[in-house]
Short mmCIF file of C-alpha atoms in Angstrom, two decimals:
data_model
loop_
_atom_site.label_atom_id
_atom_site.label_comp_id
_atom_site.label_asym_id
_atom_site.label_seq_id
_atom_site.Cartn_x
_atom_site.Cartn_y
_atom_site.Cartn_z
CA MET A 343 0.12 -0.18 0.06
CA ARG A 344 1.32 3.56 -0.76
CA THR A 345 0.29 7.01 -0.30
CA LYS A 346 1.49 10.17 -2.22
CA THR A 347 0.94 13.58 -2.48
CA CYS A 348 0.52 16.04 -5.32
CA VAL A 349 -1.08 19.30 -6.30
CA LEU A 350 -3.36 19.41 -9.14
CA ALA A 351 -4.07 22.41 -11.38
CA LEU A 352 -6.25 21.05 -14.13
CA ALA A 353 -9.15 22.69 -15.75
CA VAL A 354 -12.80 21.79 -16.26
CA SER A 355 -12.15 21.62 -19.79
CA LEU A 356 -9.58 18.89 -20.07
CA ALA A 357 -12.17 16.46 -18.78
CA LEU A 358 -14.68 17.53 -21.30
CA ALA A 359 -12.05 16.72 -24.15
CA ALA A 360 -11.13 13.43 -22.63
CA CYS A 361 -14.63 12.32 -22.29
CA SER A 362 -15.36 13.37 -26.03
CA GLY A 363 -12.00 11.63 -27.21
CA GLY A 364 -13.34 8.01 -26.15
CA GLY A 365 -9.65 6.95 -26.51
CA GLY A 366 -6.67 6.70 -24.78
CA GLU A 367 -5.09 3.91 -22.30
CA GLU A 368 -7.33 1.79 -20.31
CA PRO A 369 -6.85 2.73 -16.58
CA PRO A 370 -5.78 0.31 -13.98
CA GLY A 371 -8.32 -2.01 -12.76
CA GLY A 372 -10.51 -1.94 -15.66
CA GLU A 373 -11.35 -4.85 -17.98
CA GLY A 374 -7.55 -5.19 -19.03
CA GLY A 375 -6.27 -4.95 -15.26
CA ASN A 376 -5.36 -7.90 -13.19
CA GLY A 377 -8.03 -9.06 -11.67
CA GLY A 378 -11.74 -7.91 -10.58
CA GLY A 379 -12.56 -6.38 -6.85
CA GLY A 380 -13.85 -8.24 -4.32
CA GLY A 381 -11.36 -10.48 -3.43
CA GLY A 382 -11.83 -13.09 -6.05
CA GLY A 383 -8.50 -14.18 -7.10
CA ASP A 384 -5.07 -13.68 -5.39
CA GLU A 385 -4.09 -10.56 -7.23
CA LEU A 386 -5.13 -7.28 -6.20
CA THR A 387 -6.31 -4.98 -8.68
CA PRO A 388 -4.46 -1.74 -8.40
CA ILE A 389 -6.46 1.47 -8.09
CA THR A 390 -5.84 5.50 -7.54
CA VAL A 391 -8.00 7.37 -5.08
CA ALA A 392 -7.65 11.20 -4.80
CA THR A 393 -8.78 13.26 -1.70
CA LEU A 394 -8.68 16.59 -0.23
CA PRO A 395 -5.95 17.90 2.03
CA VAL A 396 -8.30 18.12 5.11
CA SER A 397 -8.69 16.01 8.15
CA ALA A 398 -11.67 14.01 6.74
CA ALA A 399 -8.85 12.27 4.30
CA VAL A 400 -8.20 10.09 7.43
CA GLY A 401 -11.01 7.75 6.44
CA LEU A 402 -9.61 6.10 3.58
CA GLU A 403 -6.28 6.40 4.85
CA ILE A 404 -7.52 4.10 7.87
CA GLY A 405 -8.96 1.65 5.02
CA VAL A 406 -5.54 1.28 3.81
CA ARG A 407 -3.93 0.84 7.02
CA GLU A 408 -6.50 -1.69 8.41
CA GLY A 409 -6.48 -3.72 5.32
CA ILE A 410 -9.75 -3.29 4.32
CA PHE A 411 -9.50 -2.39 0.77
CA GLU A 412 -7.10 -5.68 0.81
CA GLU A 413 -10.02 -7.87 1.74
CA HIS A 414 -11.73 -6.55 -1.27
CA GLY A 415 -8.99 -7.47 -3.55
CA LEU A 416 -7.99 -3.60 -3.91
CA ASP A 417 -4.70 -2.20 -3.94
CA VAL A 418 -5.12 1.29 -3.25
CA THR A 419 -2.60 4.53 -3.61
CA ILE A 420 -3.76 7.53 -2.11
CA THR A 421 -2.94 10.89 -3.46
CA GLN A 422 -4.14 14.54 -2.74
CA GLY A 423 -5.53 17.65 -4.71
CA GLN A 424 -6.52 21.12 -3.83
CA GLY A 425 -10.23 20.66 -4.66
CA GLY A 426 -12.99 18.62 -5.97
CA ALA A 427 -13.38 20.20 -9.42
CA ALA A 428 -9.60 20.13 -9.84
CA LEU A 429 -9.70 16.34 -9.34
CA LEU A 430 -12.33 15.89 -11.59
CA PRO A 431 -10.63 15.84 -14.98
CA SER A 432 -8.26 13.38 -13.44
CA VAL A 433 -10.83 11.24 -12.79
CA MET A 434 -12.61 11.66 -16.06
CA ALA A 435 -9.42 11.21 -17.99
CA GLY A 436 -8.72 7.73 -16.17
CA GLU A 437 -5.53 9.18 -14.25
CA TYR A 438 -7.69 8.38 -11.33
CA GLN A 439 -10.05 5.90 -10.86
CA PHE A 440 -11.99 7.35 -7.58
CA ALA A 441 -11.73 10.75 -5.76
CA THR A 442 -13.61 12.57 -3.04
CA SER A 443 -15.43 15.73 -3.87
CA ASN A 444 -18.05 18.31 -2.75
CA PRO A 445 -21.31 17.42 -4.26
CA LEU A 446 -21.65 20.94 -6.05
CA SER A 447 -18.68 20.45 -8.23
CA LEU A 448 -20.23 17.18 -9.69
CA MET A 449 -23.93 18.49 -9.85
CA GLN A 450 -22.08 21.36 -11.86
CA ALA A 451 -20.16 18.67 -14.16
CA GLU A 452 -23.12 16.77 -14.58
CA SER A 453 -25.09 19.87 -15.69
CA GLN A 454 -22.24 20.66 -18.45
CA GLY A 455 -22.62 16.84 -19.58
CA LEU A 456 -19.92 14.94 -17.80
CA ASP A 457 -20.53 11.39 -17.14
CA VAL A 458 -20.08 11.31 -13.29
CA GLU A 459 -20.70 8.59 -11.05
CA VAL A 460 -21.16 9.13 -7.38
CA VAL A 461 -20.78 6.01 -5.52
CA SER A 462 -21.14 6.83 -1.96
CA GLY A 463 -21.19 9.41 0.35
CA TYR A 464 -17.86 10.24 2.42
CA SER A 465 -18.53 12.95 4.91
CA HIS A 466 -21.00 15.22 6.49
CA SER A 467 -21.52 18.45 8.78
CA PHE A 468 -23.39 18.54 11.98
CA ALA A 469 -26.70 20.03 12.20
CA GLU A 470 -26.17 21.25 15.60
CA GLY A 471 -23.70 22.11 18.04
CA ASP A 472 -19.89 22.70 16.99
CA ASP A 473 -19.63 22.27 13.16
CA ILE A 474 -16.71 21.36 11.45
CA ASN A 475 -16.73 23.96 8.89
CA GLY A 476 -17.93 27.71 8.90
CA THR A 477 -17.64 31.43 8.14
CA TYR A 478 -14.90 32.80 10.18
CA VAL A 479 -13.28 36.68 10.35
CA GLY A 480 -9.91 37.93 11.45
CA ALA A 481 -9.97 38.71 14.94
CA GLN A 482 -8.90 42.52 14.07
CA THR A 483 -12.12 43.29 11.81
CA ASP A 484 -15.27 44.75 13.09
CA ILE A 485 -17.21 41.98 11.49
CA ARG A 486 -19.94 40.47 14.12
CA GLU A 487 -23.13 39.67 12.67
CA ILE A 488 -23.60 37.70 9.03
CA THR A 489 -25.14 41.03 7.22
CA ASP A 490 -21.48 42.29 8.49
CA LEU A 491 -20.12 40.37 5.76
CA GLU A 492 -21.48 42.52 2.95
CA GLY A 493 -18.67 44.24 1.00
CA ALA A 494 -16.09 41.82 2.57
CA SER A 495 -13.22 39.63 1.09
CA ILE A 496 -13.86 35.86 1.93
CA ALA A 497 -11.29 33.19 1.08
CA VAL A 498 -12.59 29.93 -0.29
CA ASN A 499 -10.50 27.00 -1.52
CA THR A 500 -12.39 27.08 -4.74
CA LEU A 501 -14.52 29.58 -6.62
CA GLY A 502 -18.08 28.50 -7.17
CA GLY A 503 -17.68 25.64 -4.61
CA LEU A 504 -19.87 24.91 -1.40
CA GLY A 505 -18.12 27.57 0.72
CA ASP A 506 -19.11 30.80 -1.26
CA LEU A 507 -22.34 29.12 -2.21
CA THR A 508 -23.78 28.55 1.02
CA ILE A 509 -22.20 31.64 2.58
CA ARG A 510 -24.00 33.67 -0.30
CA GLU A 511 -27.54 31.76 0.74
CA MET A 512 -26.68 32.80 4.74
CA VAL A 513 -26.18 36.22 3.73
CA ARG A 514 -29.72 36.18 1.46
CA GLN A 515 -31.35 34.40 4.19
CA ALA A 516 -30.13 37.16 6.86
CA GLY A 517 -31.21 39.94 4.23
CA GLY A 518 -27.93 40.95 2.96
CA ASP A 519 -27.02 41.37 -0.66
CA PRO A 520 -24.49 38.50 -0.99
CA ASP A 521 -23.39 40.10 -4.67
CA THR A 522 -21.29 42.39 -2.65
CA ILE A 523 -18.67 39.98 -1.22
CA ASP A 524 -15.85 39.56 -3.03
CA PHE A 525 -14.62 36.01 -2.66
CA VAL A 526 -10.76 35.42 -2.88
CA GLU A 527 -9.34 32.05 -3.88
CA LEU A 528 -6.82 30.50 -2.02
CA PRO A 529 -5.81 27.21 -1.01
CA PHE A 530 -6.74 26.07 2.72
CA PRO A 531 -3.06 25.77 4.26
CA ASP A 532 -2.55 29.62 3.11
CA ILE A 533 -5.93 31.02 4.66
CA PRO A 534 -4.96 31.02 8.62
CA ALA A 535 -1.97 33.38 7.56
CA ALA A 536 -4.09 35.52 5.47
CA LEU A 537 -6.57 36.09 8.05
CA ALA A 538 -3.85 36.99 10.64
CA ASN A 539 -1.83 39.38 8.06
CA GLY A 540 -5.58 40.86 7.05
CA ASP A 541 -4.81 39.98 3.70
CA VAL A 542 -8.60 38.94 3.50
CA ASP A 543 -11.45 39.86 5.74
CA GLY A 544 -12.81 36.33 6.43
CA ALA A 545 -12.94 32.77 4.96
CA TRP A 546 -14.86 29.39 4.85
CA LEU A 547 -12.71 27.25 6.92
CA PRO A 548 -12.90 23.79 7.75
CA GLU A 549 -10.81 21.79 9.99
CA PRO A 550 -7.61 21.65 10.85
CA PHE A 551 -7.59 25.22 9.69
CA ILE A 552 -9.90 26.07 11.99
CA SER A 553 -7.93 25.18 14.92
CA ILE A 554 -4.76 26.43 13.07
CA ALA A 555 -6.08 30.07 12.86
CA GLY A 556 -6.93 29.91 16.67
CA ASP A 557 -7.35 33.35 17.86
CA ASP A 558 -6.75 35.03 14.99
CA ALA A 559 -10.10 33.78 13.75
CA ARG A 560 -13.53 34.71 15.10
CA LEU A 561 -16.43 32.50 14.32
CA VAL A 562 -19.76 34.54 12.54
CA GLU A 563 -21.83 31.32 11.88
CA TYR A 564 -21.73 27.67 10.73
CA GLN A 565 -23.70 28.50 7.47
CA ASN A 566 -24.38 24.75 6.77
CA GLN A 567 -26.51 24.60 9.80
CA LEU A 568 -28.78 27.61 8.39
CA VAL A 569 -28.92 26.69 4.94
CA ALA A 570 -28.45 22.83 4.62
CA PRO A 571 -28.60 21.34 8.04
CA GLY A 572 -26.28 17.90 7.88
CA LEU A 573 -24.79 18.71 4.82
CA SER A 574 -23.03 15.96 2.89
CA THR A 575 -20.10 17.98 2.38
CA MET A 576 -17.75 15.17 0.33
CA VAL A 577 -18.88 12.27 -2.02
CA LEU A 578 -16.75 9.51 -3.48
CA PHE A 579 -17.19 9.48 -7.30
CA THR A 580 -16.21 7.93 -10.73
CA SER A 581 -16.39 8.42 -14.04
CA GLY A 582 -19.48 6.71 -15.64
CA GLN A 583 -17.17 4.93 -18.28
CA TYR A 584 -15.25 3.42 -15.64
CA ALA A 585 -18.12 2.54 -13.72
CA GLU A 586 -19.22 0.53 -16.78
CA GLU A 587 -16.39 -0.99 -17.78
CA SER A 588 -15.39 -2.14 -14.31
CA PRO A 589 -18.44 -2.56 -12.37
CA GLU A 590 -16.78 -5.39 -9.65
CA VAL A 591 -13.95 -2.80 -9.12
CA VAL A 592 -16.86 -0.15 -8.18
CA GLU A 593 -18.51 -2.61 -6.11
CA ALA A 594 -15.35 -3.59 -4.20
CA PHE A 595 -14.05 -0.15 -3.63
CA THR A 596 -17.87 0.98 -2.58
CA ALA A 597 -17.97 -1.82 0.02
CA ALA A 598 -14.64 -1.26 1.23
CA ALA A 599 -15.12 2.30 1.55
CA THR A 600 -18.10 1.79 3.57
CA GLU A 601 -16.43 -0.42 5.85
CA ALA A 602 -13.56 2.05 6.31
CA LEU A 603 -15.35 5.08 6.79
CA ALA A 604 -17.51 3.25 9.70
CA LEU A 605 -14.52 2.12 11.16
CA ALA A 606 -13.08 5.69 11.47
CA ASP A 607 -16.23 7.42 12.55
CA GLU A 608 -16.17 4.87 15.38
CA ASN A 609 -12.75 5.32 16.20
CA PRO A 610 -11.78 9.00 16.80
CA ASP A 611 -8.36 8.18 18.47
CA LEU A 612 -7.33 5.88 15.50
CA GLN A 613 -8.07 9.28 13.21
CA ARG A 614 -6.08 11.51 15.54
CA GLU A 615 -3.14 8.78 15.57
CA VAL A 616 -3.25 8.89 11.82
CA LEU A 617 -3.91 12.57 11.22
CA PRO A 618 -0.15 13.88 11.93
CA GLU A 619 1.36 11.77 9.03
CA ILE A 620 -1.12 12.23 6.37
CA LEU A 621 -1.48 15.98 6.74
CA GLU A 622 1.99 16.74 8.37
CA MET A 623 -0.26 17.98 11.46
CA ASP A 624 1.41 18.26 14.78
CA ALA A 625 0.27 15.53 17.21
CA ALA A 626 -1.06 18.06 19.73
CA LEU A 627 -3.28 19.65 16.91
CA ALA A 628 -4.62 16.36 16.05
CA GLU A 629 -5.59 15.73 19.59
CA SER A 630 -7.81 18.85 19.78
CA ILE A 631 -9.16 19.29 16.14
CA ARG A 632 -12.93 18.95 15.73
CA LEU A 633 -13.38 15.44 13.72
CA GLU A 634 -15.99 15.32 10.73
CA GLY A 635 -18.74 12.85 10.47
CA LEU A 636 -17.75 10.25 8.27
CA SER A 637 -20.22 7.76 6.56
CA ALA A 638 -21.04 6.11 3.39
CA GLU A 639 -24.60 7.85 3.75
CA ILE A 640 -25.79 10.98 1.84
CA ASP A 641 -28.15 13.23 3.25
CA ARG A 642 -30.59 13.85 0.30
CA PRO A 643 -32.25 16.90 2.23
CA SER A 644 -29.07 18.78 2.29
CA ILE A 645 -28.16 17.87 -1.24
CA GLU A 646 -31.96 18.86 -2.33
CA ALA A 647 -30.90 22.49 -0.69
CA VAL A 648 -27.65 22.59 -2.44
CA ASN A 649 -29.46 21.89 -5.96
CA GLU A 650 -31.94 24.66 -5.24
CA MET A 651 -29.21 27.04 -4.44
CA ALA A 652 -26.81 26.24 -7.51
CA VAL A 653 -29.80 26.99 -9.76
CA ARG A 654 -30.72 30.40 -7.81
CA ASP A 655 -27.04 31.59 -7.87
CA GLY A 656 -27.09 30.47 -11.66
CA ILE A 657 -23.94 27.50 -11.23
CA TYR A 658 -26.31 25.78 -13.64
CA GLY A 659 -29.74 26.67 -15.29
CA GLU A 660 -32.06 23.41 -14.37
CA PRO A 661 -32.17 21.46 -11.35
CA ILE A 662 -30.05 18.41 -11.51
CA ASP A 663 -32.27 14.82 -11.47
CA LEU A 664 -31.24 13.75 -7.94
CA ASP A 665 -32.87 10.36 -8.82
CA GLU A 666 -30.15 9.84 -11.16
CA PHE A 667 -27.33 11.66 -9.57
CA LEU A 668 -27.14 9.95 -6.17
CA PRO A 669 -26.83 6.37 -5.89
#
């Protein structure tokens, strides 16, 4: 089993080109691969799974370390990228067989005609209490209320993603004008310093970056709890082509991921043990951060809310057919 890290910067147009081409080499684990999934033979099927450099990445890593994927006949390599939209082209082109993504990026891809296949849920926020991501502002700012965000500069990891969509909706519901907000794209690891230095007024922050920011950041609101309680923050997906060519691998991967996520969610101490290595995180920080909810279940009402927000904000024109989109 292997883990490697890379940063991706591919455009979605690359994915469109890859889909229309219909050629190229078959990805590992396809019909030409060395055996199917499900542990049906002695050989393991090699697959690469991409995730994001956030604390929830620990779910798949635990599955690898505990041998769950091997039990299902899979030899898994985990790689990391900056955002779901950046990982999408590599999955569609066959470079990676599976990846995590926020559901909005995949719904947008679906609206553009890309053949994406959601195979399971992955992580979720909490409908009440301390949530695992939210809207924070620099401690030096005068921003206190949701409507104070009007005219502010707010950092998000990818423009047009769940961060700015849910913040815009929160401001709209509070009676403010979301069109006045200046959203700035920054990698999550760069955001705590940007807040501390006053380079941006606020940010959409998940863990571990909430804890890294510490006293330099002040919570305005957990916007998911207002606009999409219990939001499924990430799902696992593959390309429709890969799902059609390698259904046994998809079935084996989904079953293994379901077990891995359940094991990780039930064992927070195990998560905190693994996090320092995969995210180069201080062990003391790993002991103190809030852990995201991990589960293969998808919260449909929250996805329906995202679907409505995306149409309202013009991210795509017509609602996605969730009966077709969700597994």
